[in-house]
Coordinates of C-alpha atoms and ligand atoms in Angstrom, one line a residue:
X764 CA -5.4 6.3 -31.0
X765 CA -6.9 7.9 -27.9
X766 CA -4.8 8.6 -24.3
X767 CA -6.6 8.4 -21.2
X768 CA -4.9 9.7 -18.2
X769 CA -5.1 7.7 -14.7
X770 CA -2.6 6.9 -12.1
X771 CA 0.6 4.9 -11.9
X772 CA -0.5 2.0 -9.9
X773 CA 2.8 0.1 -10.8
X774 CA 5.6 0.6 -12.6
X775 CA 6.2 -1.3 -16.1
X776 CA 5.2 -1.1 -19.5
X777 CA 2.9 -3.5 -21.2
X778 CA 1.4 -4.2 -24.4
X779 CA -1.2 -6.6 -25.5
X780 CA -5.4 -7.0 -26.2
X781 CA -7.9 -5.6 -24.3
X782 CA -9.8 -8.2 -22.0
X783 CA -12.7 -6.9 -20.1
X784 CA -13.6 -8.3 -16.9
X785 CA -16.8 -7.2 -16.4
X786 CA -18.4 -5.9 -13.1
X787 CA -19.5 -8.3 -10.5
X788 CA -22.7 -10.7 -10.9
X789 CA -23.9 -9.3 -7.9
X790 CA -25.4 -5.9 -10.1
X791 CA -27.1 -9.0 -12.2
X792 CA -30.5 -9.3 -10.6
X793 CA -32.5 -12.0 -12.0
X794 CA -33.7 -15.0 -10.3
X795 CA -33.3 -18.6 -11.2
X796 CA -36.6 -20.6 -9.3
X797 CA -36.0 -23.9 -9.3
X798 CA -38.2 -27.5 -8.9
X799 CA -38.5 -29.2 -5.3
X800 CA -36.6 -32.3 -6.5
X801 CA -33.7 -30.2 -7.5
X802 CA -33.1 -28.8 -4.6
X803 CA -30.8 -31.5 -3.3
X804 CA -28.9 -31.8 -6.3
X805 CA -27.8 -27.5 -6.2
X806 CA -27.5 -27.7 -2.6
X807 CA -24.7 -30.9 -3.6
X808 CA -23.8 -28.1 -6.6
X809 CA -23.2 -25.7 -4.1
X810 CA -20.9 -27.3 -1.8
X811 CA -18.7 -28.6 -4.7
X812 CA -18.3 -25.1 -5.7
X813 CA -17.4 -24.0 -2.0
X814 CA -14.7 -27.0 -1.6
X815 CA -13.6 -25.8 -5.8
X816 CA -12.9 -22.4 -4.1
X817 CA -11.5 -23.5 -1.1
X818 CA -8.9 -25.4 -2.9
X819 CA -8.3 -22.9 -5.3
X820 CA -7.0 -20.6 -2.8
X821 CA -4.8 -23.2 -1.5
X822 CA -3.3 -23.2 -4.6
X823 CA -3.1 -19.5 -4.6
X824 CA -1.7 -19.3 -1.0
X825 CA 0.9 -22.3 -2.2
X826 CA 1.9 -20.0 -5.6
X827 CA 2.7 -17.0 -3.9
X828 CA 4.4 -18.2 -1.7
X829 CA 6.7 -20.2 -4.2
X830 CA 6.9 -17.1 -6.5
X831 CA 7.4 -14.1 -3.9
X832 CA 8.3 -15.7 -0.7
X833 CA 5.9 -12.7 0.7
X834 CA 3.5 -12.8 3.8
X835 CA 0.9 -11.7 1.3
X836 CA -0.2 -15.7 1.3
X837 CA -1.7 -14.5 4.6
X838 CA -3.8 -12.5 3.5
X839 CA -5.7 -15.6 2.5
X840 CA -6.2 -16.9 5.8
X841 CA -9.2 -14.7 6.3
X842 CA -10.8 -16.3 2.7
X843 CA -10.0 -19.9 4.0
X844 CA -11.5 -18.8 7.5
X845 CA -15.2 -18.0 5.5
X846 CA -14.8 -20.6 3.4
X847 CA -14.5 -22.9 6.1
X848 CA -17.6 -21.4 8.2
X849 CA -20.1 -24.0 8.2
X850 CA -22.8 -21.3 9.7
X851 CA -22.4 -19.1 6.8
X852 CA -22.6 -22.3 4.3
X853 CA -25.6 -23.5 6.2
X854 CA -27.4 -20.1 5.7
X855 CA -27.1 -20.5 2.0
X856 CA -28.5 -23.6 1.7
X857 CA -30.9 -22.4 3.4
X858 CA -32.1 -20.0 1.3
X859 CA -31.7 -22.4 -1.9
X860 CA -34.0 -24.7 0.4
X861 CA -36.4 -22.5 1.5
X862 CA -36.5 -20.3 -1.3
X863 CA -36.8 -22.9 -4.3
X864 CA -33.8 -21.1 -6.2
X865 CA -30.5 -21.8 -8.0
X866 CA -27.3 -21.3 -5.9
X867 CA -26.1 -18.5 -7.8
X868 CA -29.9 -16.5 -6.5
X869 CA -29.3 -17.6 -3.3
X870 CA -25.6 -16.1 -2.9
X871 CA -27.1 -12.9 -4.1
X872 CA -29.8 -12.6 -1.5
X873 CA -27.6 -14.5 1.1
X874 CA -24.8 -11.1 -0.5
X875 CA -27.9 -8.6 0.1
X876 CA -28.6 -9.3 3.8
X877 CA -24.7 -9.6 4.8
X878 CA -24.4 -6.1 2.8
X879 CA -26.1 -4.4 5.4
X880 CA -23.8 -5.9 7.8
X881 CA -20.7 -4.4 5.4
X882 CA -21.8 -0.6 5.9
X883 CA -20.9 -1.2 9.4
X884 CA -17.5 0.4 9.7
X885 CA -15.4 -2.4 11.0
X886 CA -15.9 -4.6 8.4
X887 CA -15.6 -1.8 5.6
X888 CA -12.4 -3.0 5.2
X889 CA -13.1 -6.8 4.7
X890 CA -16.0 -6.0 2.7
X891 CA -13.9 -6.4 -1.0
X892 CA -12.9 -9.3 0.0
X893 CA -16.2 -10.2 1.0
X894 CA -17.3 -10.0 -2.1
X895 CA -14.4 -11.4 -3.9
X896 CA -14.9 -14.8 -1.9
X897 CA -18.7 -15.2 -3.0
X898 CA -17.9 -13.9 -6.4
X899 CA -15.1 -17.0 -6.8
X900 CA -17.8 -19.5 -5.8
X901 CA -20.0 -17.8 -8.0
X902 CA -17.5 -18.5 -11.1
X903 CA -16.9 -21.6 -10.0
X904 CA -20.5 -22.6 -10.4
X905 CA -20.3 -21.2 -13.5
X906 CA -17.0 -21.7 -15.1
X907 CA -17.7 -19.9 -18.3
X908 CA -17.6 -16.5 -16.4
X909 CA -14.7 -17.4 -14.8
X910 CA -12.7 -14.4 -17.9
X911 CA -9.6 -14.1 -15.3
X912 CA -8.7 -17.5 -16.0
X913 CA -9.2 -17.6 -19.3
X914 CA -6.9 -15.1 -20.3
X915 CA -4.2 -16.6 -22.4
X916 CA -2.9 -12.6 -23.2
X917 CA -3.6 -9.3 -23.0
X918 CA -4.3 -6.9 -20.5
X919 CA -6.8 -6.7 -17.7
X920 CA -9.6 -3.9 -18.1
X921 CA -11.9 -3.7 -14.9
X922 CA -13.8 -1.6 -13.2
X923 CA -11.9 -2.7 -9.8
X924 CA -9.3 -5.9 -9.4
X925 CA -10.0 -7.6 -5.8
X926 CA -6.2 -8.3 -3.7
X927 CA -7.5 -12.5 -4.5
X928 CA -7.7 -11.5 -8.7
X929 CA -4.1 -9.3 -8.1
X930 CA -2.0 -12.8 -6.9
X931 CA -4.5 -15.0 -9.6
X932 CA -2.8 -13.2 -12.2
X933 CA 0.0 -15.4 -13.9
X934 CA 2.4 -13.4 -15.3
X935 CA 2.7 -15.0 -18.5
X936 CA -0.4 -14.2 -19.7
X937 CA -1.2 -11.3 -18.5
X938 CA 1.2 -8.1 -18.6
X939 CA -0.8 -5.8 -16.9
X940 CA -4.1 -4.3 -16.0
X941 CA -6.1 -1.1 -15.9
X942 CA -8.9 0.1 -13.8
X943 CA -11.0 3.0 -13.1
X944 CA -11.2 2.8 -9.4
X945 CA -7.9 3.8 -6.8
X946 CA -4.8 5.3 -6.5
X947 CA -1.2 4.1 -5.9
X948 CA -2.2 3.6 -2.4
X949 CA -5.0 1.3 -2.6
X950 CA -4.7 -2.4 -1.1
X951 CA -4.2 -3.8 -5.6
X952 CA -1.8 -1.2 -6.0
X953 CA 0.5 -2.0 -3.7
X954 CA 0.5 -5.8 -4.1
X955 CA 0.8 -5.0 -7.7
X956 CA 3.9 -3.1 -7.1
X957 CA 5.9 -5.7 -5.1
X958 CA 4.6 -8.5 -7.6
X959 CA 5.8 -6.3 -10.2
X960 CA 3.0 -6.3 -12.4
X961 CA 3.0 -3.0 -14.3
X962 CA -0.8 -1.4 -13.4
X963 CA -2.2 2.1 -14.3
X964 CA -5.7 2.4 -11.7
X965 CA -8.2 5.2 -11.1
X966 CA -8.9 6.3 -14.5
X967 CA -11.5 8.8 -14.1
X968 CA -13.2 8.5 -17.3
X969 CA -13.1 6.7 -21.0
X970 CA -12.4 3.3 -19.4
X971 CA -15.9 2.5 -21.3
X972 CA -14.8 3.7 -24.5
X973 CA -12.4 0.3 -25.0
X974 CA -13.3 -2.5 -26.8
X975 CA -12.8 -6.2 -25.9
X976 CA -9.6 -6.5 -28.1
X977 CA -8.4 -3.0 -28.4
X978 CA -5.1 -3.0 -28.1
X979 CA -3.7 -1.0 -25.1
X980 CA -0.6 0.2 -24.4
X981 CA -0.5 0.8 -20.8
X982 CA 2.5 3.0 -19.3
X983 CA 2.1 2.1 -15.3
X984 CA 5.7 4.8 -14.7
X985 CA 3.6 7.8 -16.2
X986 CA 0.4 6.5 -15.3
X987 CA -1.5 6.9 -18.9
X988 CA -2.9 4.5 -21.3
X989 CA -3.2 4.3 -24.9
X990 CA -6.2 2.9 -27.0
X991 CA -5.1 1.2 -30.3
X992 CA -1.9 3.4 -30.9
X993 CA -0.2 4.4 -34.0
X994 CA 2.6 2.7 -34.8
X995 CA 5.2 5.8 -34.4
X996 CA 3.8 5.7 -30.5
X997 CA 4.3 2.0 -30.3
X998 CA 8.0 2.7 -31.5
X999 CA 8.0 5.3 -28.8
X1000 CA 6.9 3.5 -26.4
X1001 CA 9.3 0.5 -26.9
X1002 CA 12.4 3.1 -27.1
X1003 CA 11.0 4.1 -23.5
X1004 CA 10.8 0.6 -22.7
X1005 CA 14.7 0.2 -23.7
X1006 CA 15.4 3.1 -22.1
X1007 CA 13.6 1.1 -19.1
X1008 CA 15.4 -2.1 -19.8
X1009 CA 18.7 -0.8 -19.6
X1010 CA 18.1 0.9 -16.3
X1011 CA 17.2 -2.2 -15.3
X1012 CA 20.6 -3.5 -16.2
X1013 CA 21.9 -0.7 -15.0
X1014 CA 20.6 -1.9 -11.5
X1015 CA 23.4 -4.1 -10.7
X1016 CA 25.6 -2.0 -11.5
X1017 CA 23.7 1.1 -9.1
X1018 CA 22.8 -1.8 -6.4
X1019 CA 26.1 -1.4 -5.6
X1020 CA 27.5 1.9 -6.4
X1021 CA 27.7 4.8 -3.3
X1022 CA 24.3 7.1 -3.4
X1023 CA 26.6 10.2 -3.4
X1024 CA 25.9 13.3 -5.3
X1025 CA 28.9 14.2 -7.9
X1026 CA 30.5 16.7 -6.0
X1027 CA 30.9 14.6 -2.7
X1028 CA 27.7 14.9 -0.9
X1029 CA 26.7 11.2 0.5
X1030 CA 22.7 10.5 0.7
X1031 CA 20.4 7.7 3.0
X1032 CA 18.4 6.2 0.4
X1033 CA 16.4 4.0 3.0
X1034 CA 13.4 1.5 1.4
X1035 CA 9.9 1.4 3.0
X1036 CA 8.1 -2.4 3.8
X1037 CA 4.7 -3.1 4.7
X1038 CA 5.8 -7.0 5.3
X1039 CA 8.7 -8.6 7.1
X1040 CA 9.5 -10.2 3.5
X1041 CA 10.1 -7.5 1.5
X1042 CA 13.0 -7.1 3.0
X1043 CA 14.2 -9.4 0.1
X1044 CA 13.6 -7.3 -1.9
X1045 CA 14.7 -3.8 0.0
X1046 CA 18.3 -5.2 -0.5
X1047 CA 18.0 -5.8 -4.4
X1048 CA 17.4 -2.8 -4.9
X1049 CA 20.2 -2.0 -2.5
X1050 CA 18.5 -0.3 0.2
X1051 CA 20.7 1.5 2.5
X1052 CA 18.0 0.5 5.6
X1053 CA 14.4 0.9 6.2
X1054 CA 13.0 4.1 6.4
X1055 CA 9.4 3.2 7.0
X1056 CA 8.2 -0.6 8.0
X1057 CA 4.1 0.3 8.1
X1058 CA 3.6 -2.3 10.5
X1059 CA 0.1 -2.4 10.6
X1060 CA -0.1 -4.4 7.6
X1061 CA 1.2 -7.3 10.5
X1062 CA -2.4 -6.2 11.9
X1063 CA -4.2 -6.2 8.9
X1064 CA -3.9 -9.2 7.4
X1065 CA -6.1 -11.3 9.8
X1066 CA -9.0 -11.9 12.4
X1067 CA -7.1 -11.8 15.3
X1068 CA -4.7 -9.2 17.1
X1069 CA -0.9 -10.1 16.6
X1070 CA 0.6 -11.2 20.1
X1071 CA 3.9 -9.1 21.4
X1072 CA 6.0 -12.4 20.6
X1073 CA 4.9 -12.7 17.3
X1074 CA 5.7 -9.1 16.6
X1075 CA 8.9 -9.3 18.1
X1076 CA 9.8 -12.5 15.5
X1077 CA 8.6 -10.6 12.5
X1078 CA 11.0 -7.7 14.1
X1079 CA 13.6 -10.2 14.9
X1080 CA 13.3 -11.5 11.4
X1081 CA 13.9 -8.2 9.6
X1082 CA 17.3 -7.4 11.7
X1083 CA 18.5 -11.3 10.8
X1084 CA 18.2 -10.1 6.8
X1085 CA 19.5 -6.7 7.4
X1086 CA 22.2 -6.9 9.7
X1087 CA 23.5 -3.5 11.5
X1088 CA 22.1 -1.5 8.9
X1089 CA 19.4 1.3 10.6
X1090 CA 15.4 0.0 10.9
X1091 CA 12.7 2.7 11.4
X1092 CA 9.5 1.1 13.1
X1093 CA 6.5 2.4 12.4
X1094 CA 3.9 2.1 15.0
X1095 CA 0.7 0.9 14.2
X1096 CA -1.6 3.4 11.5
X1097 CA -4.7 2.6 11.1
X1098 CA -7.6 4.5 10.6
X1099 CA -7.8 6.4 7.1
X1100 CA -8.7 4.0 4.7
X1101 CA -6.9 1.0 6.5
X1102 CA -8.5 -0.8 9.0
X1103 CA -8.3 -3.8 11.1
X1104 CA -11.1 -6.4 11.6
X1105 CA -10.3 -7.1 15.3
X1106 CA -10.4 -3.6 16.5
X1107 CA -14.5 -1.6 15.9
X1108 CA -13.9 1.6 15.9
X1109 CA -16.7 4.5 16.8
X1110 CA -18.7 5.1 13.4
X1111 CA -16.6 8.1 12.0
X1112 CA -18.1 10.6 9.1
X1113 CA -14.9 10.8 7.7
X1114 CA -12.2 8.0 8.3
X1115 CA -9.4 10.2 7.8
X1116 CA -10.1 13.2 10.4
X1117 CA -10.6 10.4 12.9
X1118 CA -9.4 8.2 15.4
X1119 CA -6.2 7.7 13.1
X1120 CA -2.8 6.9 13.6
X1121 CA -1.3 7.9 17.6
X1122 CA -5.0 8.9 18.6
X1123 CA -5.8 5.0 17.7
X1124 CA -3.3 3.8 20.0
X1125 CA -3.9 6.9 22.9
X1126 CA -7.2 5.4 23.4
X1127 CA -6.1 1.5 22.7
X1128 CA -2.9 1.4 25.0
X1129 CA -3.4 -2.2 25.7
X1130 CA -2.9 -2.2 21.7
X1131 CA -0.1 0.5 21.5
X1132 CA 1.8 -1.1 24.7
X1133 CA 2.0 -4.7 23.3
X1134 CA 3.6 -3.7 20.0
X1135 CA 6.5 -1.0 22.1
X1136 CA 7.4 -4.1 23.9
X1137 CA 8.2 -6.1 21.2
X1138 CA 9.3 -3.4 19.4
X1139 CA 11.9 -2.5 22.4
X1140 CA 12.9 -6.7 22.6
X1141 CA 13.9 -7.1 19.7
X1142 CA 15.9 -3.7 19.5
X1143 CA 18.7 -5.6 21.5
X1144 CA 19.6 -7.4 18.4
X1145 CA 19.7 -4.5 16.1
X1146 CA 19.9 -0.7 14.9
X1147 CA 16.1 -0.5 15.4
X1148 CA 14.5 2.9 16.3
X1149 CA 10.3 4.0 16.9
X1150 CA 8.7 6.3 15.3
X1151 CA 5.3 7.1 15.6
X1152 CA 2.5 8.2 12.9
X1153 CA -0.1 11.2 12.6
X1154 CA 1.4 13.3 15.5
X1155 CA -1.0 16.8 15.8
X1156 CA 0.4 17.8 19.5
X1157 CA 3.3 18.0 21.5
X1158 CA 0.7 16.5 24.4
X1159 CA 0.8 13.5 22.4
X1160 CA 4.8 12.9 22.2
X1161 CA 4.9 13.2 25.4
X1162 CA 2.4 11.0 26.4
X1163 CA 3.9 8.5 24.1
X1164 CA 7.2 8.5 25.4
X1165 CA 5.8 7.8 29.1
X1166 CA 4.8 4.8 27.9
X1167 CA 7.9 4.1 26.2
X1168 CA 9.2 3.9 29.4
X1169 CA 6.7 2.3 31.0
X1170 CA 7.3 -0.6 28.9
X1171 CA 11.2 -0.2 29.2
X1172 CA 10.1 -0.6 33.0
X1173 CA 7.9 -3.9 32.1
X1174 CA 10.1 -5.4 30.5
X1175 CA 13.5 -5.2 32.7
X1176 CA 11.1 -6.1 35.9
X1177 CA 10.8 -9.2 33.3
X1178 CA 14.7 -9.3 32.8
X1179 CA 14.7 -8.6 29.1
X1180 CA 17.4 -7.4 27.0
X1181 CA 16.2 -3.8 25.3
X1182 CA 18.1 -0.6 23.8
X1183 CA 18.3 1.9 26.9
X1184 CA 18.7 4.6 24.3
X1185 CA 16.3 3.5 21.7
X1186 CA 15.7 6.4 19.3
X1187 CA 12.4 7.8 19.1
X1188 CA 11.5 9.6 16.1
X1189 CA 7.5 11.2 14.7
X1190 CA 6.0 11.1 11.4
X1191 CA 5.7 15.1 10.1
X1192 CA 2.6 14.6 8.1
X1193 CA -0.3 17.0 9.6
X1194 CA 0.7 21.2 8.8
X1195 CA -0.3 21.4 12.7
X1196 CA 3.3 19.2 13.3
X1197 CA 5.2 20.9 11.1
X1198 CA 4.1 24.5 12.1
X1199 CA 4.6 23.1 15.1
X1200 CA 8.1 21.4 14.4
X1201 CA 10.5 23.9 16.7
X1202 CA 8.6 22.3 20.0
X1203 CA 8.4 18.8 18.7
X1204 CA 12.1 18.9 18.2
X1205 CA 13.1 19.2 21.0
X1206 CA 11.1 15.6 22.2
X1207 CA 12.3 13.7 19.5
X1208 CA 15.8 12.3 18.6
X1209 CA 14.4 11.9 15.2
X1210 CA 12.0 13.5 12.1
X1211 CA 10.3 11.7 8.9
X1212 CA 7.8 13.7 6.8
X1213 CA 5.4 11.4 5.6
X1214 CA 4.1 14.0 2.3
X1215 CA 1.4 11.4 1.3
X1216 CA -0.3 12.5 3.7
X1217 CA 0.7 16.2 4.4
X1218 CA 0.0 17.3 1.0
X1219 CA -3.9 15.3 1.8
X1220 CA -4.3 17.2 4.6
X1221 CA -3.1 20.2 4.1
X1222 CA -4.6 20.6 0.1
X1223 CA -7.7 19.7 2.0
X1224 CA -7.8 16.2 -0.4
X1225 CA -9.3 12.4 0.2
X1226 CA -5.6 10.8 -0.9
X1227 CA -7.7 7.7 -2.2
X1228 CA -10.0 9.8 -3.9
X1229 CA -8.8 9.5 -7.6
X1230 CA -11.1 11.9 -8.8
X1231 CA -9.5 14.9 -7.0
X1232 CA -5.8 13.7 -7.4
X1233 CA -5.1 16.8 -10.0
X1234 CA -5.1 18.2 -6.7
X1235 CA -2.2 15.5 -5.3
X1236 CA 0.5 18.1 -5.9
X1237 CA 3.9 16.9 -3.8
X1238 CA 5.6 20.6 -5.3
X1239 CA 2.2 22.9 -4.3
X1240 CA 4.3 26.0 -2.8
X1241 CA 2.2 25.8 0.4
X1242 CA 3.7 22.1 1.0
X1243 CA 7.2 22.8 0.1
X1244 CA 6.9 25.7 2.5
X1245 CA 6.0 23.4 4.9
X1246 CA 8.7 20.8 4.1
X1247 CA 11.1 24.1 4.7
X1248 CA 9.3 25.3 8.2
X1249 CA 10.2 21.8 9.6
X1250 CA 13.9 20.8 7.9
X1251 CA 15.0 24.2 9.6
X1252 CA 13.6 23.3 13.1
X1253 CA 15.1 19.9 12.8
X1254 CA 18.6 21.6 11.9
X1255 CA 18.6 24.4 14.6
X1256 CA 17.5 21.3 17.0
X1257 CA 20.2 19.1 16.2
X1258 CA 18.3 16.1 14.8
X1259 CA 17.8 13.7 11.7
X1260 CA 14.5 14.7 9.3
X1261 CA 13.9 12.0 6.7
X1262 CA 10.9 11.9 4.0
X1263 CA 9.0 8.7 3.5
X1264 CA 6.1 9.5 1.5
X1265 CA 5.3 8.7 -2.5
X1266 CA 7.3 11.7 -3.4
X1267 CA 11.1 11.2 -2.2
X1268 CA 10.4 8.3 -5.2
X1269 CA 10.3 10.9 -8.0
X1270 CA 13.8 11.6 -8.8
X1271 CA 14.0 15.0 -10.3
X1272 CA 12.0 15.8 -6.5
X1273 CA 14.1 13.5 -4.4
X1274 CA 16.6 16.3 -5.3
X1275 CA 14.9 19.3 -4.7
X1276 CA 14.5 17.7 -0.9
X1277 CA 18.0 16.8 -0.8
X1278 CA 18.7 20.9 -1.2
X1279 CA 15.9 21.8 1.1
X1280 CA 18.6 20.0 3.7
X1281 CA 16.5 15.9 4.0
X1282 CA 19.0 13.5 5.4
X1283 CA 17.6 10.5 4.4
X1284 CA 14.9 9.9 1.3
X1285 CA 12.9 6.6 2.2
X1286 CA 10.5 4.9 -1.0
X1287 CA 9.3 1.7 -2.6
X1288 CA 12.3 -0.3 -2.9
X1289 CA 12.0 -0.8 -7.4
X1290 CA 12.9 3.7 -7.1
X1291 CA 16.0 3.2 -5.3
X1292 CA 18.4 2.9 -8.5
X1293 CA 16.1 5.5 -10.4
X1294 CA 16.5 8.2 -7.3
X1295 CA 19.8 6.9 -7.2
X1296 CA 21.3 7.5 -10.8
X1297 CA 19.8 11.1 -10.2
X1298 CA 21.6 11.8 -7.3
X1299 CA 25.5 10.5 -8.8
X1300 CA 24.5 12.9 -11.8
X1301 CA 24.4 16.3 -9.8
X1302 CA 25.9 18.0 -7.3
X1303 CA 24.6 19.6 -4.6
X1304 CA 25.6 22.7 -5.2
X1305 CA 22.9 22.3 -7.4
X1306 CA 20.3 21.4 -5.9
X1307 CA 20.8 23.7 -3.1
X1308 CA 20.3 26.7 -5.5
X1309 CA 17.1 24.7 -7.1
X1310 CA 15.7 24.8 -3.3
X1311 CA 16.5 28.2 -3.0
X1312 CA 15.0 28.9 -6.5
X1313 CA 11.6 27.4 -6.1
X1314 CA 10.2 29.5 -4.1
X1315 CA 9.9 32.0 -6.5
X1316 CA 7.2 29.9 -8.7
X1317 CA 3.7 30.0 -7.1
X1318 CA 2.8 26.5 -9.7
X1319 CA 3.3 23.3 -8.9
X1320 CA 4.0 22.6 -12.6
X1321 CA 5.9 25.8 -13.7
X1322 CA 8.3 24.4 -9.9
X1323 CA 8.6 20.7 -11.7
X1324 CA 9.6 21.7 -14.9
X1325 CA 11.8 24.5 -13.1
X1326 CA 13.6 21.1 -11.4
X1327 CA 13.5 19.0 -14.3
X1328 CA 15.1 21.7 -16.6
X1329 CA 17.7 22.6 -14.2
X1330 CA 18.9 18.8 -13.4
X1331 CA 21.1 16.8 -15.1
Ligands
LIG2305 C1 2.8 9.1 4.6 O1 1.8 9.6 4.7 O2 3.7 10.2 3.7 C2 3.8 8.3 5.2 C3 4.4 7.8 4.7 O3 2.4 7.4 5.3 P1 1.4 6.3 5.0 O4 1.7 6.4 3.1 O5 1.5 4.8 5.5 O6 0.2 7.1 5.4
LIG2306 MG1 0.6 8.5 6.3

């Protein structure tokens, strides 16, 4: 038996035989020549494969819509646009003809040329999807390579999975997946969570030791795998699974229970969503509001920009399902690891320290104002609040507020109804924002602490680099001190403060945050019942006591241990 640690990509436990998906054909360098008289037949074979791929994509879109009723299907409209681009297809046909090579070789040569283009910053984010399309065409040219389709029982083991592969997973046959790339915030993990497929990602070492058909035990809750586990280990994990299963059953009871500590303090538990359709899941798990709508996904999944009307309808769709509950719409947060194809930004050495969040918006005011107008228009119909990401200075907030006033004026001139006094909030996700939160609190109605980024910037670690995941410490004393400062400044200025980073979804840490004075916790919907259960079992007095004492420790692990020991 061997245990390998990774990152918990998507919760769940799975046991099955390892089904290894080898790296893409792009690493295969052999050139296959063909005879002159076979050129036409080869071009025909290539076109048939393109058509087959197109039909598959259409089928996937159909399936996703049926299974999940989510807009993830739209991610594939980009795949379709590539497959239907005659210009591009003809370029590959030309290579077959001119160089007298097989379709597979021609595609590889074409991808090599394209690779140089894909290094450009604005195309980087699309690279995976573009390669994914060509990989699909190739696998249809030689179907025996298309392993994913053939897997009838097991756990996928791969270097990386593309978004297409993730949504192609048939949950009846494939129990989960393990990858060496990625983190909990990578695209693949986000989709796996939404589709409820257990996954462990970001395994730094040891994945190559897994042999085909080895028994793999995958723990997507705690982020590890066991290779060929002993009977004892399997029993242990089965018990854990049973516990989780019981908990799942409890979800329906918990769902309608009030989120209140044992000594009577009510705690708001909200959901983080990426697309309007996820509101269904948020309601299923008992979310009392939306604490973070990551609106950049409305931009990421397409090649052009969403119009004001389209965005207005998306926001309204959430309101229609969510009624009078509070909904916090965060304006577009691109940059870092999220890019939109409709904008070609300047080349940057380090994207996370570049034109990200509010910086992008203040540079591209037209895009920003369109979104602000859409939010203001939707605000008339429900309990919407607007929130801005990546704030580092007071000036950014002042400038943003001016833009809101400008948008309001414009809309009123056009006779649109809006909520005049819409609440404005900012994310506290940089150390600078936390440290000047006394000044910032005077400018806004609420704070939401984005701990994913606050940890990244405080500890100087790239949040998507799996090699640094050991330093991703939500309870590092520096992070807790910054949270404490932020909460104190919010309270002094009488404004609300929430947390919407991943740390809010860890039940024990959630209790610490409540003890520190956090008013609202927002997380992936699936985490809400677990956090609620912990809250109900413990008193606010205990949480406050823990929050005072954690500052006596100076190590992350000691703090976690202390909290766990002191909670029921
Ligand atoms: C965060 O940084 O904690 C956050 C919630 O925002 P995102 O994960 O979208 O950067
Ligand atoms: Mg963030």
